[in-house]
XYZ file of C-alpha atoms in Angstrom:
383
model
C -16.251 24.812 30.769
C -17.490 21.990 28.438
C -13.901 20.320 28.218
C -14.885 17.871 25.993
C -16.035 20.488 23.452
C -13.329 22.915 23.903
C -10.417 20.135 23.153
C -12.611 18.767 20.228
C -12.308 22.561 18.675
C -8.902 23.806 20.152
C -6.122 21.013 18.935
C -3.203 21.738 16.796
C -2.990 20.762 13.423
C -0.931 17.764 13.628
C -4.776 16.286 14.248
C -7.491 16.559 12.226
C -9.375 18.031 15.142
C -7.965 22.129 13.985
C -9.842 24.654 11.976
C -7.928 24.056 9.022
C -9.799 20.848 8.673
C -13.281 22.744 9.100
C -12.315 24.580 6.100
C -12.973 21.265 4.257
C -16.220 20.855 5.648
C -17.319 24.531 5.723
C -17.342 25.790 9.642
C -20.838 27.406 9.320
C -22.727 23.987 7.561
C -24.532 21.359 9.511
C -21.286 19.252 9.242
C -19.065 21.455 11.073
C -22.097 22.028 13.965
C -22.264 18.161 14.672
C -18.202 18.194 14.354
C -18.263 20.462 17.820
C -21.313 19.156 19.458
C -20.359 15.744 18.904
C -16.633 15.303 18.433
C -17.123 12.936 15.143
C -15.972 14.049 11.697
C -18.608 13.458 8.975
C -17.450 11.807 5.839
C -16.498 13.691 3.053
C -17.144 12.427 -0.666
C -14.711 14.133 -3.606
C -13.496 13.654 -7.053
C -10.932 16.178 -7.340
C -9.623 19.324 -5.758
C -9.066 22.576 -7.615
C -5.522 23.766 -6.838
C -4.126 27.241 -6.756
C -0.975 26.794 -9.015
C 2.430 27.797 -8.736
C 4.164 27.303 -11.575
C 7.727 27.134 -9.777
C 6.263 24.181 -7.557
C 6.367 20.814 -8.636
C 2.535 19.212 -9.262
C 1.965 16.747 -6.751
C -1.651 14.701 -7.204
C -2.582 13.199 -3.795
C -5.031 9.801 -5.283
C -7.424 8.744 -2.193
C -8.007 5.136 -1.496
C -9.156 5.331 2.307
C -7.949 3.964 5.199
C -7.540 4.711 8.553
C -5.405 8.037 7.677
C -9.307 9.000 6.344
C -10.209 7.243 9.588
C -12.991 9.192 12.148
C -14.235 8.082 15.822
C -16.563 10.357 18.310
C -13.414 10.103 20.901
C -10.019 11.693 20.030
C -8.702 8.651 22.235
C -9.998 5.675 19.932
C -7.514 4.025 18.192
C -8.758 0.996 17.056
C -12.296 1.271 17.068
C -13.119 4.161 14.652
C -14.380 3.967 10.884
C -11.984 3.458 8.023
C -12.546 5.799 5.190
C -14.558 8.369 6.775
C -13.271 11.481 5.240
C -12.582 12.972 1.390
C -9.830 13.907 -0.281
C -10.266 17.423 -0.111
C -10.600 17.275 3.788
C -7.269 15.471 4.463
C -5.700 18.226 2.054
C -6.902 21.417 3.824
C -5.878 19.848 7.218
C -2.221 20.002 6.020
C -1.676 23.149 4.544
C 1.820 23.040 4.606
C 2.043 20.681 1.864
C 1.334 24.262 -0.500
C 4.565 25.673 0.247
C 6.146 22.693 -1.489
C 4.444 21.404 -4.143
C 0.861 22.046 -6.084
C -1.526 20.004 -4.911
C -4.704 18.634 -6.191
C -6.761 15.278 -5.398
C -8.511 12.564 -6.462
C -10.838 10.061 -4.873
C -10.302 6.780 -6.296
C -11.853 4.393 -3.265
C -13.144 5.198 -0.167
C -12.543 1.859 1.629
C -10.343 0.392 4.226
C -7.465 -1.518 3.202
C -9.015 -5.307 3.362
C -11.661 -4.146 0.824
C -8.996 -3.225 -1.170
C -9.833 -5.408 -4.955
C -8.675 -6.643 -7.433
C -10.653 -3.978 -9.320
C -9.648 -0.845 -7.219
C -5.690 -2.120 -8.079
C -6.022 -2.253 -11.740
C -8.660 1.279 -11.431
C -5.441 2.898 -9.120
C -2.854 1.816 -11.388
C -4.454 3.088 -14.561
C -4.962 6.337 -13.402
C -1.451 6.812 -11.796
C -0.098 5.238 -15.707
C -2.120 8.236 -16.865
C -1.174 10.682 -14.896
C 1.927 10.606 -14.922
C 2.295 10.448 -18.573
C 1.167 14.225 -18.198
C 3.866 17.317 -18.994
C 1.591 18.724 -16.001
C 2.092 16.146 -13.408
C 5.734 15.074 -11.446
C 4.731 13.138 -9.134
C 1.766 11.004 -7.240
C 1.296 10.074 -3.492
C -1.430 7.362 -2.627
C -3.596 7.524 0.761
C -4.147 3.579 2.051
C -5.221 1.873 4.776
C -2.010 -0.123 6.453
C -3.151 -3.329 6.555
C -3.088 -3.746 2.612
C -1.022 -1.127 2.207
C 2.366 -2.827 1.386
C 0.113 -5.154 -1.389
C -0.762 -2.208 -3.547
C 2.641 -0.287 -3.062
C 3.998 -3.835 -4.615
C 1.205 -4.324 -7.203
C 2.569 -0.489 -8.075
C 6.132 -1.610 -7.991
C 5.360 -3.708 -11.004
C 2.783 -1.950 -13.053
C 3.830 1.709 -13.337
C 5.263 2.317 -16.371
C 7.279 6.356 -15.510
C 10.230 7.184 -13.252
C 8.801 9.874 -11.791
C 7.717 9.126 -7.575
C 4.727 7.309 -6.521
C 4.589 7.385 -2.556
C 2.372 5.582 -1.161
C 1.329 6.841 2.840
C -1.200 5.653 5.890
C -1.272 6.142 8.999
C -1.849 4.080 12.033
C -3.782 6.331 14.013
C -6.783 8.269 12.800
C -7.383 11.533 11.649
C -9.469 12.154 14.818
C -6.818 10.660 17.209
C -5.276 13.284 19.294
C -2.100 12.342 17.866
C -2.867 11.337 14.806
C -0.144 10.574 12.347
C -1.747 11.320 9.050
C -1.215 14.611 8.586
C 2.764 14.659 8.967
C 2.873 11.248 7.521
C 1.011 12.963 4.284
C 2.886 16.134 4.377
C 6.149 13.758 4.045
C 4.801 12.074 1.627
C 4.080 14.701 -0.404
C 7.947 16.192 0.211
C 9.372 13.159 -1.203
C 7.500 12.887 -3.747
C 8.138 16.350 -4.788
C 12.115 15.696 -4.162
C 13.897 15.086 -7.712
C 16.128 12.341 -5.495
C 12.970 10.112 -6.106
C 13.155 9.786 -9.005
C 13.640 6.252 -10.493
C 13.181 4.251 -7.225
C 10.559 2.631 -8.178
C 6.853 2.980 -5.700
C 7.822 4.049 -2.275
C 6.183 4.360 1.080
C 6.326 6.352 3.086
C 5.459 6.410 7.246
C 6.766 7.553 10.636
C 9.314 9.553 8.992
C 11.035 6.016 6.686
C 10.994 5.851 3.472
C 10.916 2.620 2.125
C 10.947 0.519 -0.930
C 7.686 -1.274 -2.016
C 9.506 -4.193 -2.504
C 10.830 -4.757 0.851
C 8.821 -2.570 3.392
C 5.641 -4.714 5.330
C 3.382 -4.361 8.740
C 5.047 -5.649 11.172
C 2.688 -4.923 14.280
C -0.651 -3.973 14.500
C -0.770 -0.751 15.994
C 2.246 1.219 16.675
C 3.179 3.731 14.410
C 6.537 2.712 13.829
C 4.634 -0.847 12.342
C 6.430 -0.373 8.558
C 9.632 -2.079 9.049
C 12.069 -3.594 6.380
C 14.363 -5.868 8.701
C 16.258 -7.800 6.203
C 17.415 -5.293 3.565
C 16.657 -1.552 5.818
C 14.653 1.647 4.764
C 16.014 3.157 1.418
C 16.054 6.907 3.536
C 14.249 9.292 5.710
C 13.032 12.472 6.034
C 14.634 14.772 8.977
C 14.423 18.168 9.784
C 12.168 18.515 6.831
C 14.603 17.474 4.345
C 14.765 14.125 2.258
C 17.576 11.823 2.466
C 18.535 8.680 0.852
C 20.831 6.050 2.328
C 20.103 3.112 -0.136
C 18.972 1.998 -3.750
C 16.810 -0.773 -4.276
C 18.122 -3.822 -6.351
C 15.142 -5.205 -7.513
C 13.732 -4.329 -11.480
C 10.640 -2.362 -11.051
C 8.321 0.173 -12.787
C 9.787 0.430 -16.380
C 12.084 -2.454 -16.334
C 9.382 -5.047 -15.442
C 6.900 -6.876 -18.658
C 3.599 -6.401 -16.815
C 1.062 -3.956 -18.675
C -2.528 -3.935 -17.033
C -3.525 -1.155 -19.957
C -5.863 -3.147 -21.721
C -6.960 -6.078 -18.371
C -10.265 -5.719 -16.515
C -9.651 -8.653 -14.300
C -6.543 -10.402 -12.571
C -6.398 -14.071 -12.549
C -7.668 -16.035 -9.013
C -4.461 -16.299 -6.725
C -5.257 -17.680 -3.286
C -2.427 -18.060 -0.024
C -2.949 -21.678 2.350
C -1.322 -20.782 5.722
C 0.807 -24.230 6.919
C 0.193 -25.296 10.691
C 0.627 -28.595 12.355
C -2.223 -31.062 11.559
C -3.281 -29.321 8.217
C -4.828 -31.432 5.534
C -4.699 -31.010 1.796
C -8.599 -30.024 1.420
C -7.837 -26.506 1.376
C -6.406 -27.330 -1.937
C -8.826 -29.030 -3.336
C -11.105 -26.239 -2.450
C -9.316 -23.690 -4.426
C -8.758 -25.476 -7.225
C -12.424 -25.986 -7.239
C -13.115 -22.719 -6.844
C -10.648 -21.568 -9.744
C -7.906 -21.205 -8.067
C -4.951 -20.303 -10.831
C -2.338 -20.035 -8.348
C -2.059 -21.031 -4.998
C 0.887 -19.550 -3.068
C 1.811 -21.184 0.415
C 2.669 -20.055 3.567
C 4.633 -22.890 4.429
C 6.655 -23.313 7.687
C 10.331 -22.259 8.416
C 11.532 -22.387 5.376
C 8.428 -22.587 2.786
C 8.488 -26.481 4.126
C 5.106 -28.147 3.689
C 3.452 -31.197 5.586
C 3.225 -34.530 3.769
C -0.725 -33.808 3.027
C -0.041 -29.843 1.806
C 2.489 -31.212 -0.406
C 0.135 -34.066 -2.029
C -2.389 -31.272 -2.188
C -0.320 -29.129 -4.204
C 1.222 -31.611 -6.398
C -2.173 -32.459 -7.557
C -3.319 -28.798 -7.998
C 0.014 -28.652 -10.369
C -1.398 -31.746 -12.236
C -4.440 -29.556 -12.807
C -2.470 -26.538 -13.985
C -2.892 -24.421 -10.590
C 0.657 -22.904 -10.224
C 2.321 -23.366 -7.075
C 4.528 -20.587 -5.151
C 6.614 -21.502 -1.695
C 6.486 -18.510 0.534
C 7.186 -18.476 4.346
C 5.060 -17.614 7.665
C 7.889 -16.813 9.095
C 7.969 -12.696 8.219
C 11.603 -12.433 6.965
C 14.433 -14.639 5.337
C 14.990 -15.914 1.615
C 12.837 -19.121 0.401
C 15.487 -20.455 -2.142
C 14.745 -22.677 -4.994
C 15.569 -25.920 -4.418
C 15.721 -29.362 -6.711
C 13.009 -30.788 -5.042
C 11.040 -27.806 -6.410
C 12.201 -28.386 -9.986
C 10.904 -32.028 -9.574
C 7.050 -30.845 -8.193
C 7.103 -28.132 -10.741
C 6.787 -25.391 -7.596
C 8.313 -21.920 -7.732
C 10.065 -20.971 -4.992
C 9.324 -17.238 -3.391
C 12.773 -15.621 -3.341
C 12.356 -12.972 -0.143
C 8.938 -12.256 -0.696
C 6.093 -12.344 2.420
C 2.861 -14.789 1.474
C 1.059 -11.672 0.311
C 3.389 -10.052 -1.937
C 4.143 -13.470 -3.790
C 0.298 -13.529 -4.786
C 0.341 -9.985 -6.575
C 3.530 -11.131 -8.276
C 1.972 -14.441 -9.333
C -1.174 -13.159 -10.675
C 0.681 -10.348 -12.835
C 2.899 -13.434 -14.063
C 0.123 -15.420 -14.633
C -0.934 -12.866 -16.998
C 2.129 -13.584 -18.959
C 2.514 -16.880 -18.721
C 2.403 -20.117 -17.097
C 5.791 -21.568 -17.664
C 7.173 -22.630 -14.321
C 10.470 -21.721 -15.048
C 9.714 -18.166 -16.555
C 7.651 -17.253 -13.607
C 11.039 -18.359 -11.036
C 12.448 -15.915 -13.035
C 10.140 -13.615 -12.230
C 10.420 -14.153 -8.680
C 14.097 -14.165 -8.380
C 14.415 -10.813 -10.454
C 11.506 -8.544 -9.197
């Protein structure tokens, strides 16, 4: 027996590697032959799925972005070498049939990309569409497909820009679809429960991995591969889902969604925010750089807590002179970056909790706004 073949055909559907997943890809086409010869999942190009409605169900649209939960490799052990973005909308759908008990389902592909080609473009495109969406009678609720290593950007970038209380959820996976034990599928089913759950309702964007749900706001990567990577270790997962039922534990605190002044309606471009990493023996020409490269913002990754080096700090006072906004984040990965008086007298905003990341989408939605120093602190210390 060709074992090779017969475990590339015969595994359950927790993988992508079932027949449910052929039906995607038709079982009799050319596709579907190379699928069993070869063991590698052809990618799968879709705008939109064509559901088969139940009217009782809630309307769930699943928006595709990529990522390693559309991930494919020729061996169902690869893990880390496969291609991001491999597979459609409509595939990643028919593997997880489940997901039409609960809810209707149709899809959209908005990007097929991994997560660090995520843009500045394919954020404001996303966020549009989910705006318009869910300002339908005929949809309740959206759940995004990302790669991880962006992931928690977008879900942020979300956080601030939808304007509806109804659930955005916003799922990966760190394995892909091909893995034998790929997490996508469950991860998406989940995703789709909770966004189909009424208790989600006005919690602003969620995501939603490895069984947590968490709150855009405080969730990040906090390893590179294990599937239990999504952690929020200061302020804890707002629920879970167990024994295929949601549950919430928490609330977040932070204004989001409809409370927050950020409308990308009518924008076509974001403003240039780049993030300097601190280390020992930096210099202040990283700085310089940016600003000459148009740099509006320039958020830091200082050490401990958001502390700079005597050169980083001339380098940003000078970028300040030259209206480049400064924000102090941390390197660290957890912990509050307080303002300080020192950062009233440099005319630098101070990060609240926020990772390096996170404080750039913030800062180039405030920059949008404005470039008072002191209205953008607010910002930070309220969203």
């Amino acid at each position: 027996m060709n074992y090779k073949k017969f475990f590339a055909v015969s595994l359950l559907t927790g993988t992508l590697f079932t027949t449910t997943l052929l039906t995607g890809l038709n079982p009799s086409s050319a596709q579907a032959n190379e699928f069993v010869t070869t063991g590698k999942i052809v990618a799968v190009n879709s705008t939109s799925t064509v559901p088969s409605v139940t009217k009782a169900l809630p309307n769930i649209k699943i928006l595709a972005t990529g990522g390693t939960i559309a991930g494919s490799s020729a061996s169902n052990t690869d893990t880390t070498g496969y291609k991001a973005g491999a597979l459609g909308v409509d595939t990643l759908i028919n593997a997880v049939p489940e997901m039409k008990s609960m809810a209707n389902v149709s899809g959209e592909q908005i990007a097929n990309v991994g997560s660090p080609d995520i843009t500045n473009e394919i954020l404001l495109k996303l966020a549009k569409r989910v705006n318009e969406l869910l300002a339908r009678n005929d949809v309740d609720g959206i759940v995004i497909t990302h790669g991880t290593d962006t992931l928690e950007e977008t879900a942020y970038f979300l956080n601030l820009v939808v304007k509806s209380d109804k659930p955005v959820v916003v799922v990966g996976s760190m394995r892909p679809a091909t893995a034998m034990s790929a997490d996508g599928p469950f991860n998406l089913y989940n995703a789709v429960k909770v966004a189909a759950d009424k208790q989600s309702d006005g919690k602003g964007v969620l995501v939603m991995l490895n069984d947590r749900i968490g709150a855009a706001r405080y969730i990040t990567k906090t390893n590179t591969t294990a599937v239990d990577t999504f952690k929020s270790s200061e302020q804890g997962y707002l629920g879970a889902v167990v024994g295929d039922k949601v549950y919430y534990y928490n609330e977040p605190t932070r204004k989001h969604t409809t409370s927050t002044p950020f409308d990308i309606s009518k924008l076509d471009k974001l403003p240039q925010v780049d993030v300097l990493y601190e280390y020992e023996n930096n210099g202040r020409y990283l700085y310089d750089a940016a600003v000459a490269a148009g740099a509006k913002g320039i958020v830091v990754a200082g050490s401990g807590d958001g502390s700079l080096s005597s050169a980083s700090e001339a380098g940003a006072i000078d970028s300040g002179k030259k209206g480049v906004l400064i924000v102090r984040s941390t390197r660290v990965g957890s912990g509050t970056v307080a303002p300080s008086s020192e950062d009233a007298k440099r005319n630098f905003v101070s990060s609240d909790s926020l990772n390096p990341q996170k404080s750039r989408i913030l800062l180039m939605l405030a920059l949008t706004l404005t470039n008072d120093v002191n209205k953008i602190q607010t910002f930070f210390n309220e969203y």
